[in-house]
Coordinates of C-alpha atoms in Angstrom, one line a residue:
M1 CA 1.0 20.8 25.3
D2 CA 4.1 18.1 26.1
L3 CA 3.7 15.6 23.7
E4 CA 6.0 13.4 25.7
L5 CA 8.8 13.1 23.0
A6 CA 12.0 13.9 25.1
G7 CA 14.3 11.1 24.8
N8 CA 12.5 9.5 22.1
S9 CA 14.3 8.7 18.5
A10 CA 13.0 9.9 15.5
L11 CA 14.2 9.7 11.5
V12 CA 12.7 12.1 8.9
T13 CA 14.0 11.4 5.5
A14 CA 14.2 14.3 3.1
S15 CA 14.8 16.5 5.8
S16 CA 17.2 19.1 5.2
S17 CA 14.6 21.7 3.8
G18 CA 11.1 22.2 3.2
L19 CA 8.3 19.9 5.0
G20 CA 10.6 17.1 6.4
F21 CA 12.5 19.8 7.8
A22 CA 9.6 21.5 9.3
S23 CA 8.9 18.0 10.8
A24 CA 12.2 17.1 12.2
L25 CA 12.3 20.5 13.9
A26 CA 9.3 20.0 15.4
L27 CA 10.1 16.8 16.8
A28 CA 13.5 18.0 18.0
E29 CA 12.1 20.7 19.9
E30 CA 10.1 18.5 21.3
G31 CA 13.3 17.2 22.8
A32 CA 13.4 13.9 20.4
N33 CA 16.8 12.6 19.0
V34 CA 16.4 13.4 15.6
A35 CA 18.1 12.5 12.1
I36 CA 17.9 13.7 8.9
C37 CA 19.0 13.4 5.7
G38 CA 19.5 15.1 2.1
R39 CA 21.3 14.6 -1.2
D40 CA 23.2 17.7 -0.7
A41 CA 25.7 18.0 1.6
T42 CA 25.9 21.5 2.3
R43 CA 22.4 22.2 2.8
L44 CA 22.1 19.0 4.7
A45 CA 25.0 20.6 7.2
D46 CA 23.4 23.8 7.3
A47 CA 19.7 21.9 8.5
R48 CA 21.8 20.3 11.1
D49 CA 22.9 23.2 12.4
A50 CA 19.7 25.2 12.5
L51 CA 18.2 21.9 14.2
E52 CA 20.9 21.9 16.8
A53 CA 20.3 25.6 17.8
T54 CA 16.9 25.0 19.4
A55 CA 17.0 21.0 19.3
G56 CA 16.2 19.6 23.2
G57 CA 17.9 16.2 21.9
D58 CA 20.5 14.9 19.5
V59 CA 20.8 15.6 15.8
L60 CA 22.4 13.2 13.3
A61 CA 22.5 14.1 9.8
V62 CA 23.6 11.8 7.0
Q63 CA 23.8 12.3 3.4
T64 CA 21.6 10.0 1.5
D65 CA 20.0 9.2 -1.9
L66 CA 16.2 7.8 -1.2
T67 CA 16.5 6.2 -4.6
D68 CA 19.5 4.1 -3.6
P69 CA 18.1 1.1 -1.3
N70 CA 22.0 0.9 -0.2
D71 CA 22.0 4.4 1.1
V72 CA 18.6 3.8 3.1
S73 CA 19.9 0.6 4.3
H74 CA 23.0 3.1 5.4
L75 CA 20.9 6.0 6.6
V76 CA 19.1 3.5 9.1
S77 CA 22.0 2.1 10.5
E78 CA 23.7 4.8 11.3
T79 CA 20.3 6.1 13.0
V80 CA 19.9 3.2 15.3
G81 CA 23.6 3.0 15.8
A82 CA 23.6 6.5 17.4
F83 CA 20.1 6.6 19.1
G84 CA 20.5 2.8 20.0
G85 CA 17.1 2.4 18.6
L86 CA 14.2 4.0 17.2
D87 CA 10.7 5.1 17.9
H88 CA 9.6 7.3 14.8
L89 CA 9.4 7.2 11.1
V90 CA 8.5 10.4 8.8
T91 CA 8.9 10.0 5.4
S92 CA 9.2 12.8 2.7
S93 CA 10.4 13.2 -0.6
G94 CA 11.1 15.9 -2.9
G95 CA 8.3 16.2 -5.8
P96 CA 8.7 15.0 -9.1
P97 CA 8.7 17.5 -12.4
S98 CA 5.3 18.9 -13.3
T99 CA 4.1 17.5 -16.5
T100 CA 1.8 16.3 -18.8
F101 CA 0.7 12.6 -19.8
L102 CA 2.0 13.4 -23.1
E103 CA 5.3 15.0 -22.3
T104 CA 6.2 12.0 -20.0
D105 CA 8.0 9.1 -21.0
E106 CA 8.7 5.8 -19.4
R107 CA 11.9 6.4 -17.3
D108 CA 10.0 9.6 -15.8
W109 CA 7.6 7.1 -14.5
Y110 CA 10.1 4.6 -12.7
R111 CA 12.4 7.4 -11.4
A112 CA 8.9 9.0 -10.0
Y113 CA 8.1 5.5 -8.5
D114 CA 11.4 5.2 -7.0
L115 CA 11.5 8.5 -5.8
L116 CA 7.8 8.4 -4.0
V117 CA 7.2 5.4 -3.2
M118 CA 10.1 2.7 -3.2
S119 CA 11.7 5.3 -1.4
V120 CA 8.8 4.3 1.2
V121 CA 9.0 1.1 1.0
W122 CA 12.5 0.7 1.5
T123 CA 12.6 2.8 4.5
L124 CA 9.6 0.4 6.5
E125 CA 11.5 -2.4 5.7
E126 CA 14.9 -0.9 7.3
T127 CA 12.9 0.4 10.4
Y128 CA 10.2 -2.2 11.0
E129 CA 12.0 -4.4 13.4
H130 CA 13.5 -1.2 15.2
L131 CA 10.3 0.4 15.2
L132 CA 8.7 -2.9 16.7
D133 CA 11.0 -3.0 19.6
S134 CA 9.9 0.8 20.4
E135 CA 7.0 1.2 22.9
D136 CA 4.8 3.2 20.9
G137 CA 6.4 3.1 17.0
T138 CA 5.0 5.4 14.6
I139 CA 5.3 5.9 11.0
T140 CA 4.1 9.0 9.3
C141 CA 4.0 9.5 5.5
I142 CA 4.3 12.9 4.1
T143 CA 2.2 13.0 1.0
S144 CA 0.1 15.6 -1.3
R145 CA -3.5 16.6 -1.5
T146 CA -2.9 15.5 -4.8
V147 CA -3.9 11.8 -4.0
R148 CA -7.9 12.9 -3.2
E149 CA -8.1 15.8 -6.1
V150 CA -5.3 15.9 -8.9
A151 CA -3.5 19.2 -9.9
D152 CA -3.1 20.4 -13.6
G153 CA 0.1 19.9 -14.6
L154 CA 1.3 17.3 -11.7
L155 CA 0.5 14.1 -13.5
L156 CA 3.4 11.7 -11.8
S157 CA 2.6 13.0 -8.3
N158 CA -1.3 12.7 -8.9
A159 CA -0.4 9.1 -10.2
V160 CA 2.0 7.6 -8.1
R161 CA 1.3 9.5 -4.8
R162 CA -1.8 7.2 -4.1
S163 CA 0.5 4.4 -3.9
V164 CA 1.3 5.2 -0.7
I165 CA -1.5 6.0 0.5
G166 CA -2.4 2.3 -0.4
L167 CA 0.8 1.4 1.8
V168 CA -0.1 3.4 4.9
K169 CA -3.4 2.1 5.2
T170 CA -2.2 -1.4 4.5
V171 CA 0.1 -1.2 7.1
S172 CA -1.4 0.5 9.7
R173 CA -3.6 -3.1 10.1
E174 CA -0.8 -5.3 9.5
F175 CA 1.9 -3.9 11.9
A176 CA -1.3 -2.6 14.7
P177 CA -1.3 -3.0 17.4
E178 CA 2.6 -2.6 17.9
I179 CA 3.3 0.2 15.3
R180 CA 1.0 3.1 14.3
A181 CA 0.6 4.2 10.2
N182 CA -1.0 7.1 9.3
A183 CA -0.4 10.1 6.3
V184 CA -0.9 13.6 5.9
L185 CA -1.6 15.1 2.9
P186 CA -0.3 19.1 2.6
G187 CA -2.0 21.3 0.1
T188 CA -0.2 24.6 -0.9
I189 CA 2.6 25.3 1.8
E190 CA 5.2 27.4 1.2
T191 CA 8.1 25.4 1.0
P192 CA 11.2 26.1 -1.3
R193 CA 9.5 23.9 -4.1
I194 CA 6.0 26.6 -4.1
E195 CA 8.8 29.1 -4.0
E196 CA 10.4 28.2 -7.4
L197 CA 6.7 27.5 -8.5
I198 CA 5.9 31.3 -7.9
D199 CA 9.5 32.3 -9.1
A200 CA 8.7 30.8 -12.5
G201 CA 5.5 32.7 -12.8
V202 CA 6.8 36.0 -11.9
E203 CA 9.7 35.5 -14.9
R204 CA 6.6 34.3 -17.2
G205 CA 5.1 37.3 -16.1
T206 CA 2.1 35.3 -14.6
Y207 CA 2.3 37.5 -11.5
D208 CA 3.9 40.8 -11.3
D209 CA 5.5 40.2 -8.2
Y210 CA 6.2 37.5 -5.2
E211 CA 3.6 38.6 -3.2
E212 CA 0.9 38.6 -6.0
G213 CA 2.2 34.9 -6.8
L214 CA 0.9 34.0 -3.0
T215 CA -2.0 35.7 -3.1
A216 CA -3.1 34.0 -6.5
M217 CA -1.8 30.5 -5.0
A218 CA -4.3 31.4 -2.0
D219 CA -7.3 31.8 -4.2
D220 CA -9.2 28.7 -3.6
I221 CA -8.0 28.3 0.1
P222 CA -10.9 28.9 3.1
M223 CA -8.3 29.7 5.3
D224 CA -7.4 32.8 2.7
R225 CA -3.7 32.2 2.7
I226 CA -0.9 29.0 2.2
G227 CA 0.0 27.1 4.6
E228 CA 3.4 27.5 6.6
P229 CA 5.7 24.4 6.9
R230 CA 5.5 24.2 10.6
E231 CA 1.8 24.2 10.8
L232 CA 2.5 20.6 9.2
G233 CA 5.6 19.8 11.4
D234 CA 3.3 19.9 14.3
V235 CA 0.7 18.0 13.4
V236 CA 3.6 15.2 12.4
A237 CA 4.7 15.8 15.6
F238 CA 1.6 15.2 17.5
L239 CA 0.9 12.3 15.2
S240 CA 4.2 10.8 16.5
S241 CA 3.5 11.2 19.9
P242 CA 1.2 9.1 22.7
H243 CA -1.4 12.1 22.3
A244 CA -2.3 10.2 19.4
S245 CA -2.7 6.8 20.3
F246 CA -5.4 6.1 18.9
V247 CA -5.2 7.5 15.6
T248 CA -3.9 5.1 12.8
G249 CA -4.7 4.9 9.1
A250 CA -5.7 8.1 8.6
E251 CA -5.2 10.5 6.0
I252 CA -5.4 13.8 7.4
P253 CA -5.3 17.0 5.1
I254 CA -3.4 20.1 5.9
D255 CA -4.6 22.8 3.7
G256 CA -6.6 25.2 4.7
G257 CA -10.1 23.6 3.9
Q258 CA -8.8 23.3 0.0
L259 CA -9.8 19.8 -0.6
R260 CA -13.5 19.6 -1.4
S261 CA -13.4 15.8 -1.5

């Protein structure tokens, strides 16, 4: 299917690896101009090179700390300057540390809120007028299935990410009909974060090897496997396209049927 994104311009945050990169790749291969960002300059450069190898449009990489509103403003300015406008915004971020309530101090809460919520708020503030000028402005926020069902040991993600869902649902009404806003809820997908968790389990002796860890993580998934990043990226590209023109305010799980809610 041609998603009719060729010549459009997209900004994908936290996109030097993982789900952000997969989303940027899906958009780039559809011919969109894509801006990516990340904190690590080397990883960001590698991601840019990988995108340019298959992209149908232009690729821009801007080193950015999403918890710094000045950096976010610079990112959007560079994107609009390079592409002449903006049609699609995809927000992503790294996850906060795994922790329990009694292990978490006040600063941890503020850091998680800046990372998961304020980064989205600042990006929306900076991109709104540009998306409004687009013929089909879209916002897609990558969150987590934990906004529906909590996961043990992920207190900050469980509690804080739900704010993004409230934000998306609200702006989907406030910004309509000019801008559509949706959220995707990834489940267990083989990203660097999941790889780190499995490797840590191998070191602790929970799993004999990486493959056993993958199998264990898929135990409660009806599709009998964990997901691949591109399976989320393709949904993000579809939601950004005119083929999803009547989809807004939606929260779409991409989890192989793991959610029971």
